[in-house]
Amino acid sequence: MTLNDPVIAAQGLDLTFETNDGPVHALRDVSLDIGKGEFVSFIGPSGCGKTTLLRCIAGLEAPTGGSLTVNGMTPEAARRARAYGYVFQAAGLYPWRTIGGNVRLPLEIMGFSKTEQADRVRKTLELVELSGFEKKFPWQLSGGMQQRASIARALSFDADILLMDEPFGALDEIVRDRLNEELLALWRRTGKTIGFVTHSIPEAVYLSTKIVVMSPRPGRITDIIDSPLPRERPLEIRDSREFIEIAHRVREGLRAGHVDE
Amino acid sequence: MRNARPVLAVLAVLLGIWYAACIPMNIQEVLTTAARAGAVVIPETAPERLATSRFVLVAENLDHIGASWSVDRARLPSPEQVLGELWKGIFDQPVTSKRSLVYHGMITLQATLAGLALGLVVGVGLAMAIVYFRVMDLSVMPWAVISQTIPIVALAPMIVVLSNSLGLGERLGIENRLVSKAIIAAYLSFFPVLVGMIKGLRSPDAMQLDLMRTWNATGLQEFSRLRLPASLPFLFASLKVAVAASLVGAIVGELPTGAIEGLGARMLVASQFGQPLLMWASLFAAAIAAGGLILVVGLLQRFVDNRLGVRS
């Protein structure tokens, strides 16, 4: 793998689920390259396969056709090599572990030394601004803080790729805005490659360097937009003409997907 | 203290019913004693009284019912008589005496705990097998349910005979009787543990299991770090039922086996030799033991809850 090779490369990806009501085409002919350090959003209505695509990249779902590589490996091999951190919509913290204990969990599983564990827990909690909450239990934290802890958990073992499945979907708009800002700052600082599933247009446009618009039945890509926005993005950028133009194009892409039906 | 009030109210009602029931239950003996002492009772002769309804006797001899709560060999001893017998059985003799309820209680408790331990091992082991192997779920689970529909009283003698003829106790270096009692107690206590643990081990949702997969966790890590801790609250709920079931099993195990020691044997002896007072006292001793065991489980649960950060 050379420097310019994509971190994630999909070519003609197909995934068909066999159900009792006949086959369901979750993904059809999905082709996509994601380069190192990109922030890629997958946006589309429910049933468009955006989560399924993310799960394929994570090796949690096996495609039925086409090719998919992650870090030049099969997704399964990449999963076994612990190539990515995954954040789900629900924080899914273990209630019987403290925040620190939750962040430490993947480190324990991967066999880091005790001192290394403590060090990394401290650092990642700092990164998501949860220092001082290490000894607290999940129920003592707000929803937004819990989601930050779950991001810390995904970051703690320092994988190059971060996959996020509607991580802020269950949070209110104000908390969401803040976490979006923080996530951008975190991305700039760490240089990670991020795959981000969302169904919010402003969120996708604000965060991404690349926006993948998808449509349902069968799940496919209708548009890939490379964002011209700078890496440095204050919240006010959302009122700029460029931002509104990209948002418009995303909306058009989503609408086009629906006309096809 | 506010929590105690409903409990005390129920206790007061129960005691009220008990005291009231003593009057018609003991009226025959009360009147017999009174008649022997020369008092006037209606009707006058014993055969006549035997043919009369208890309630009619009570209604016609209201003067004598004061003695209802202190009859020797009463059909229904009064609460204070039972308490007195209990006190005598617990405190009035050395705990090594064959007449001490503490001595017999310890014997029953030993079988209860051994049975509970065996039930825990079997219950948890089976639950793990059923959760991890679909074949076990399909083949063993129905039999586990069926096993609980067989009356333990019918099964107990067979277990005793079997374990004796196999000489299980001698091979394990334990008293034979303890082995068969423990097996009977385990037979009753494994089931709640099994049901609770199956539910508990299956309680992690798909997302939590996926998360483990993203970290490429081994099956053992998934078990020890996710399924097992997630199942603990379920285990404790089951354990409270299992403890009580185990005690019942130990007592039932003492009834038909010719046991001469243990609370069950004490109850059997009392009923055969017409000592209802002793029977009641043994019964209450068993209830106290059960209460104590459940209290211990509760304390253990609180300790574990604290460790696991359960919101109190």
XYZ file of C-alpha atoms in Angstrom:
573
model
C 0.000 0.000 0.000
C 1.485 3.316 -1.046
C 0.772 6.670 0.504
C -1.821 7.675 -2.057
C -3.817 4.455 -2.003
C -7.283 4.884 -0.544
C -7.742 3.708 3.041
C -11.148 2.301 2.164
C -11.900 1.183 -1.402
C -15.212 -0.292 -2.575
C -15.740 -1.515 -6.131
C -19.175 -2.645 -7.349
C -20.217 -3.670 -3.843
C -23.424 -5.709 -3.572
C -25.236 -6.999 -0.536
C -28.459 -8.953 -0.712
C -30.220 -10.205 2.409
C -32.304 -13.333 1.949
C -35.520 -12.834 3.866
C -38.793 -14.736 4.039
C -40.331 -12.150 1.709
C -37.650 -12.723 -0.897
C -34.276 -11.072 -1.386
C -33.703 -7.496 -0.164
C -31.074 -5.493 -2.022
C -29.447 -3.581 0.791
C -26.562 -2.381 -1.380
C -26.181 -2.404 -5.140
C -23.114 -1.506 -7.160
C -21.536 0.758 -4.564
C -18.164 2.128 -5.638
C -16.276 4.540 -3.439
C -12.727 5.510 -2.475
C -11.933 7.100 0.851
C -8.489 8.624 1.250
C -6.433 8.945 4.396
C -7.603 11.686 6.734
C -10.891 12.259 4.945
C -14.123 12.926 6.789
C -16.808 11.119 4.830
C -20.522 11.364 5.597
C -23.089 8.901 4.360
C -26.490 10.513 4.092
C -29.830 9.215 2.901
C -33.301 8.211 4.049
C -33.713 5.129 6.224
C -33.338 1.898 4.289
C -30.785 3.367 1.881
C -28.061 1.083 3.210
C -25.827 3.716 4.792
C -25.537 1.824 8.051
C -25.159 -1.460 6.160
C -22.287 0.049 4.152
C -20.591 1.159 7.358
C -21.073 -2.304 8.850
C -19.554 -3.848 5.707
C -16.509 -1.628 6.111
C -16.319 -2.734 9.747
C -16.483 -6.408 8.779
C -19.704 -6.852 10.752
C -21.643 -7.640 7.566
C -20.343 -9.631 4.603
C -20.996 -8.239 1.090
C -22.404 -10.722 -1.416
C -20.607 -9.228 -4.393
C -17.935 -6.750 -5.479
C -14.719 -5.950 -3.681
C -14.000 -3.996 -0.524
C -10.662 -3.313 1.107
C -9.805 -1.515 4.328
C -6.158 -0.549 4.761
C -5.485 -2.829 1.778
C -6.940 -5.835 3.628
C -10.309 -7.522 3.584
C -12.680 -5.912 6.115
C -12.593 -9.118 8.148
C -8.796 -9.012 8.364
C -8.931 -5.298 9.166
C -11.394 -6.001 11.969
C -9.092 -8.643 13.378
C -6.185 -6.201 13.088
C -8.319 -3.693 15.033
C -8.079 -1.125 12.281
C -11.002 1.020 13.390
C -13.001 2.303 16.315
C -16.784 2.090 16.036
C -19.339 4.411 17.632
C -23.000 3.402 17.674
C -26.069 5.607 17.922
C -26.551 4.636 21.543
C -23.549 5.183 23.783
C -23.856 1.574 24.960
C -21.604 2.099 27.950
C -21.549 -0.820 30.353
C -23.522 0.365 33.379
C -21.398 -1.703 35.766
C -18.188 0.012 34.716
C -17.082 3.550 35.466
C -16.426 5.935 32.577
C -12.737 5.160 32.938
C -13.520 1.447 33.083
C -15.561 1.688 29.901
C -12.807 3.477 28.027
C -10.341 0.931 29.376
C -12.441 -2.035 28.188
C -11.072 -2.304 24.619
C -7.565 -1.777 25.990
C -8.014 -4.696 28.403
C -9.312 -6.857 25.580
C -6.406 -5.942 23.347
C -3.932 -6.691 26.096
C -2.336 -3.317 26.741
C -0.197 -3.134 29.880
C -1.741 -1.657 33.047
C 0.316 1.530 32.907
C -0.367 1.947 29.213
C -4.078 1.463 29.900
C -4.162 4.146 32.597
C -2.168 6.499 30.406
C -4.415 6.073 27.382
C -7.622 6.358 29.397
C -6.415 9.654 30.832
C -5.369 10.984 27.429
C -8.508 10.008 25.531
C -10.781 11.347 28.256
C -8.854 14.603 27.994
C -9.381 14.549 24.245
C -13.156 14.405 24.607
C -13.113 16.832 27.553
C -14.223 14.336 30.163
C -11.233 14.606 32.484
C -12.412 14.289 36.063
C -15.292 11.980 35.156
C -13.167 8.844 35.125
C -14.594 7.525 38.398
C -18.224 8.369 37.603
C -20.714 5.773 36.469
C -22.560 6.223 33.149
C -25.918 7.015 34.751
C -24.339 9.984 36.482
C -23.608 11.614 33.096
C -25.876 13.393 30.602
C -26.637 11.798 27.215
C -24.146 14.027 25.425
C -21.407 13.222 27.917
C -22.149 9.509 27.610
C -21.770 9.734 23.842
C -18.469 11.581 24.304
C -17.320 8.739 26.562
C -18.275 6.223 23.884
C -16.211 8.206 21.362
C -13.319 8.119 23.808
C -13.769 4.365 24.043
C -13.511 4.082 20.247
C -10.441 6.331 20.189
C -8.576 4.829 23.125
C -6.653 2.200 21.160
C -5.712 4.754 18.523
C -6.968 3.065 15.356
C -6.520 5.183 12.206
C -10.154 4.852 11.208
C -13.202 5.980 13.144
C -16.599 4.674 12.025
C -19.632 6.442 13.476
C -23.221 5.328 12.991
C -25.506 8.313 13.699
C -23.607 8.989 16.900
C -25.508 12.185 17.698
C -28.891 11.073 16.368
C -30.457 10.763 19.804
C -29.196 14.094 21.138
C -30.888 17.479 21.081
C -29.773 20.101 18.597
C -27.789 22.284 20.976
C -25.741 19.393 22.340
C -25.371 18.111 18.811
C -23.906 21.394 17.551
C -21.327 21.388 20.308
C -20.360 17.788 19.764
C -20.082 18.449 15.998
C -17.644 21.270 16.701
C -15.677 19.116 19.090
C -15.613 16.212 16.667
C -14.207 18.470 13.934
C -11.511 19.742 16.292
C -10.687 16.182 17.277
C -10.478 15.121 13.642
C -8.138 17.996 12.797
C -5.896 17.194 15.740
C -5.711 13.432 15.209
C -5.816 13.233 11.416
C -8.052 10.159 11.527
C -10.110 8.905 8.633
C -13.758 9.165 9.656
C -16.825 7.468 8.202
C -19.967 9.120 9.550
C -23.550 8.033 8.994
C -26.220 10.693 9.454
C -29.593 11.763 8.157
C -29.094 15.428 8.919
C -28.088 17.527 5.912
C -26.534 20.406 7.921
C -24.536 17.920 9.988
C -23.209 16.160 6.892
C -22.262 19.398 5.139
C -20.726 20.960 8.231
C -18.518 18.002 9.079
C -17.485 16.374 5.827
C -14.776 16.677 3.249
C -16.789 14.219 1.190
C -20.536 13.634 1.257
C -21.936 10.380 -0.075
C -25.642 10.711 -0.918
C -27.516 7.417 -0.980
C -31.026 6.301 -1.882
C -33.073 3.253 -0.981
C -34.470 0.140 -2.715
C -31.936 -0.895 -3.753
C -29.426 0.938 -1.558
C -27.078 2.801 -3.878
C -24.987 5.937 -4.204
C -26.657 8.757 -6.125
C -24.038 11.479 -5.670
C -20.588 11.981 -4.182
C -19.809 15.579 -3.299
C -16.297 16.790 -2.498
C -16.744 19.701 -0.167
C -14.872 22.907 -1.006
C -15.192 24.129 2.602
C -11.901 24.733 4.448
C -10.792 22.324 7.184
C -11.164 25.084 9.743
C -14.923 25.506 10.180
C -16.550 27.786 12.738
C -20.271 27.131 13.329
C -21.049 30.385 11.460
C -19.851 28.780 8.249
C -23.314 27.298 8.049
C -24.658 30.691 6.948
C -22.170 31.057 4.105
C -23.182 30.839 0.467
C -20.900 27.840 -0.182
C -22.433 25.892 2.677
C -25.951 26.579 1.440
C -24.991 25.556 -2.095
C -23.601 22.204 -0.944
C -26.643 21.623 1.235
C -28.788 22.364 -1.804
C -26.895 19.820 -3.884
C -27.283 17.188 -1.173
C -31.007 17.871 -1.037
C -31.242 17.568 -4.812
C -29.401 14.246 -4.646
C -31.774 12.934 -1.999
C -34.784 14.068 -4.037
C -33.406 12.459 -7.230
C -33.170 9.181 -5.347
C -36.841 9.404 -4.480
C -38.006 10.262 -8.045
C -36.387 7.026 -9.229
C -38.794 4.983 -7.156
C -38.772 2.592 60.169
C -41.582 3.671 57.812
C -40.873 0.586 55.714
C -41.499 -1.619 58.744
C -45.025 -0.363 59.287
C -46.800 -2.355 56.521
C -44.913 -5.472 57.563
C -45.914 -4.988 61.189
C -49.532 -4.380 60.177
C -49.639 -7.687 58.305
C -47.982 -9.413 61.265
C -50.623 -7.985 63.615
C -53.443 -9.270 61.390
C -51.849 -12.734 61.199
C -51.412 -12.856 64.970
C -55.029 -11.778 65.410
C -56.243 -14.601 63.179
C -53.981 -17.030 64.977
C -55.230 -16.085 68.460
C -58.839 -16.199 67.279
C -58.338 -19.613 65.668
C -56.965 -21.015 68.915
C -60.412 -20.725 70.552
C -62.440 -23.146 68.384
C -59.419 -25.340 67.678
C -58.710 -26.002 71.353
C -62.235 -25.828 72.801
C -62.563 -29.610 73.278
C -59.402 -29.857 75.392
C -60.292 -26.687 77.316
C -63.734 -28.025 78.236
C -62.393 -31.483 79.128
C -59.918 -29.933 81.529
C -62.561 -27.633 82.971
C -65.030 -30.510 83.450
C -62.371 -32.560 85.238
C -61.745 -29.651 87.551
C -65.449 -29.697 88.404
C -66.628 -26.678 86.442
C -69.999 -26.603 84.739
C -69.707 -27.047 80.982
C -72.393 -27.450 78.331
C -72.983 -30.197 77.282
C -71.855 -32.146 80.279
C -70.415 -35.389 78.938
C -67.422 -35.860 76.698
C -69.205 -37.931 73.989
C -71.892 -35.261 73.733
C -69.262 -32.571 73.377
C -67.494 -34.545 70.682
C -70.722 -34.663 68.677
C -71.229 -30.897 68.961
C -69.828 -28.319 66.601
C -66.763 -26.463 67.907
C -68.429 -23.130 67.267
C -71.528 -24.094 69.241
C -69.270 -25.200 72.114
C -67.485 -21.860 72.037
C -70.774 -19.953 71.981
C -72.204 -21.891 74.944
C -69.069 -21.889 77.113
C -67.797 -18.343 76.732
C -66.663 -18.380 80.402
C -64.002 -20.986 79.707
C -62.366 -19.740 76.542
C -59.756 -17.840 78.538
C -57.817 -21.105 78.833
C -57.640 -21.554 75.038
C -54.162 -20.082 74.769
C -52.445 -22.163 77.428
C -53.613 -25.708 76.722
C -51.070 -28.514 77.114
C -50.770 -30.470 73.860
C -53.032 -28.002 72.122
C -54.284 -28.715 68.630
C -53.245 -25.206 67.780
C -50.711 -23.825 70.228
C -50.879 -20.095 70.806
C -48.112 -17.815 69.489
C -46.572 -17.322 72.913
C -46.491 -21.097 73.489
C -44.676 -21.593 70.186
C -42.334 -18.742 71.006
C -41.638 -20.315 74.395
C -40.887 -23.696 72.820
C -38.703 -21.995 70.217
C -36.846 -20.156 72.971
C -36.409 -23.388 74.905
C -35.171 -25.187 71.794
C -32.688 -22.485 70.913
C -31.391 -21.060 74.190
C -32.231 -23.433 77.009
C -29.772 -26.166 76.075
C -26.275 -26.512 74.712
C -26.218 -26.336 70.921
C -24.709 -29.828 70.836
C -27.789 -31.336 72.510
C -30.050 -33.547 70.410
C -32.963 -31.445 71.684
C -31.494 -28.186 70.530
C -33.149 -26.646 67.493
C -29.839 -24.952 66.743
C -28.201 -28.374 66.439
C -30.878 -29.669 64.083
C -30.988 -26.342 62.260
C -27.275 -26.513 61.556
C -27.673 -29.991 60.076
C -30.444 -28.813 57.777
C -28.523 -25.665 56.929
C -25.490 -27.722 55.966
C -27.570 -29.725 53.470
C -29.223 -26.511 52.263
C -25.913 -24.819 51.510
C -24.390 -27.923 49.945
C -27.519 -28.285 47.795
C -27.459 -24.603 46.880
C -23.815 -24.828 45.846
C -24.556 -27.891 43.731
C -27.655 -26.206 42.285
C -25.615 -23.102 41.438
C -22.955 -25.101 39.628
C -25.506 -27.161 37.705
C -27.767 -24.159 36.992
C -24.996 -21.839 35.818
C -23.278 -24.626 33.854
C -26.472 -25.661 32.090
C -27.389 -22.028 31.388
C -23.997 -21.460 29.730
C -24.389 -24.605 27.650
C -27.904 -23.614 26.622
C -26.921 -20.046 25.709
C -23.872 -21.112 23.711
C -25.175 -24.291 22.057
C -28.495 -24.278 20.268
C -28.591 -28.067 20.451
C -28.613 -27.822 24.249
C -31.363 -25.233 24.133
C -33.543 -27.571 22.075
C -32.705 -30.787 23.920
C -32.100 -29.928 27.570
C -34.415 -27.009 28.255
C -37.692 -28.972 27.907
C -36.371 -31.608 30.312
C -35.329 -28.965 32.801
C -38.912 -27.679 32.777
C -40.369 -31.184 33.033
C -38.056 -31.980 35.946
C -39.824 -29.321 38.003
C -43.277 -30.772 37.417
C -42.444 -34.003 39.260
C -43.420 -33.734 42.940
C -40.216 -33.764 44.913
C -41.895 -35.773 47.705
C -42.303 -38.654 45.254
C -38.788 -38.348 43.971
C -36.960 -37.867 47.260
C -37.046 -41.495 48.486
C -35.735 -42.680 45.123
C -32.865 -40.234 45.260
C -32.050 -41.441 48.776
C -32.096 -45.091 47.749
C -30.062 -44.441 44.622
C -27.395 -42.338 46.263
C -27.132 -44.850 49.122
C -26.784 -47.866 46.861
C -24.234 -46.054 44.717
C -22.374 -45.211 47.907
C -21.899 -41.635 46.712
C -21.189 -40.415 50.204
C -18.485 -42.977 50.963
C -16.754 -42.234 47.694
C -16.791 -38.514 48.344
C -15.918 -38.978 52.004
C -19.143 -37.289 53.106
C -21.993 -38.634 55.177
C -24.441 -40.476 52.895
C -27.473 -38.700 54.250
C -25.979 -35.290 53.544
C -25.307 -36.303 49.950
C -28.867 -37.373 49.241
C -30.315 -34.325 50.994
C -27.993 -32.043 49.041
C -29.035 -33.683 45.767
C -32.702 -33.175 46.584
C -32.043 -29.544 47.566
C -30.060 -29.020 44.360
C -32.851 -30.575 42.326
C -35.147 -27.790 43.514
C -32.656 -24.926 43.524
C -30.936 -25.373 40.167
C -34.042 -24.410 38.205
C -34.474 -20.773 39.265
C -30.721 -20.297 38.796
C -30.950 -21.832 35.321
C -33.853 -19.644 34.227
C -32.312 -16.467 35.646
C -28.886 -17.128 34.187
C -30.235 -17.911 30.706
C -32.073 -14.617 30.712
C -29.058 -12.830 32.165
C -26.480 -14.261 29.776
C -28.744 -13.348 26.886
C -29.439 -9.839 28.164
C -26.661 -7.984 26.271
C -28.197 -6.509 23.123
C -26.945 -6.884 19.558
C -25.112 -3.578 19.720
C -23.073 -4.574 22.761
C -22.164 -7.868 21.139
C -21.203 -6.053 17.905
C -19.021 -3.717 19.912
C -17.124 -6.731 21.246
C -16.670 -7.932 17.684
C -15.248 -4.585 16.552
C -12.535 -5.080 19.173
C -12.017 -8.625 17.959
C -12.679 -9.922 21.479
C -12.381 -13.668 22.075
C -15.386 -15.693 23.172
C -13.934 -15.905 26.659
C -13.475 -12.134 26.862
C -17.018 -11.599 25.638
C -18.232 -13.937 28.361
C -16.186 -12.594 31.247
C -16.465 -8.896 30.421
C -19.966 -8.661 28.988
C -22.290 -11.629 29.449
C -21.278 -12.550 32.995
C -21.458 -9.089 34.586
C -24.692 -8.404 32.675
C -26.203 -11.563 34.167
C -25.408 -10.805 37.824
C -28.609 -8.869 38.630
C -30.611 -11.775 37.189
C -28.572 -14.239 39.223
C -29.325 -12.476 42.479
C -33.042 -12.373 41.769
C -32.916 -16.144 41.140
C -30.706 -16.785 44.119
C -33.358 -15.539 46.545
C -35.809 -18.087 45.151
C -33.145 -20.780 44.964
C -32.145 -20.366 48.623
C -35.714 -20.885 49.784
C -36.177 -23.822 47.400
C -32.968 -25.396 48.622
C -34.110 -25.207 52.242
C -37.437 -26.789 51.343
C -35.517 -29.497 49.490
C -33.291 -30.200 52.485
C -36.290 -30.478 54.807
C -38.220 -32.667 52.381
C -35.075 -34.759 52.088
C -35.182 -35.364 55.833
C -38.838 -36.380 55.959
C -39.067 -39.736 54.159
C -35.536 -40.907 54.711
C -35.660 -42.018 58.281
C -33.404 -39.160 59.202
C -33.037 -38.614 62.917
C -31.354 -35.262 62.695
C -32.350 -32.000 61.064
C -35.411 -29.776 61.248
C -37.351 -32.049 58.889
C -36.687 -35.051 61.115
C -37.727 -32.942 64.110
C -41.052 -32.119 62.438
C -41.629 -35.765 61.547
C -40.895 -36.956 65.081
C -43.158 -34.260 66.543
C -46.064 -35.207 64.307
C -45.650 -38.925 64.968
C -45.454 -38.486 68.727
C -48.234 -35.953 68.983
C -46.178 -32.907 69.851
C -47.678 -30.113 67.768
C -45.796 -27.558 69.828
C -42.473 -29.021 68.730
C -43.694 -29.157 65.163
C -44.570 -25.493 65.197
C -41.286 -24.602 66.833
C -39.342 -26.560 64.180
C -41.384 -24.891 61.481
C -40.517 -21.471 62.835
C -36.879 -22.431 63.192
C -36.909 -23.323 59.492
C -38.580 -20.004 58.655
C -35.949 -18.134 60.654
C -33.194 -20.021 58.831
C -34.768 -19.155 55.452
C -35.096 -15.510 56.463
C -31.454 -15.445 57.537
C -30.288 -16.968 54.253
C -32.293 -14.507 52.180
C -30.884 -11.687 54.283
C -27.358 -12.910 53.511
C -28.146 -13.017 49.782
C -29.558 -9.503 50.044
C -26.392 -8.219 51.745
C -24.238 -9.957 49.146
C -26.306 -8.363 46.409
C -25.921 -4.936 47.979
C -22.171 -5.422 48.158
C -21.971 -6.485 44.501
C -24.308 -3.654 43.462
C -21.995 -1.184 45.138
C -19.030 -2.618 43.303
C -20.908 -2.449 40.015
C -22.112 1.096 40.558
C -25.812 0.304 40.515
C -27.869 3.434 41.018
C -29.330 3.246 44.497
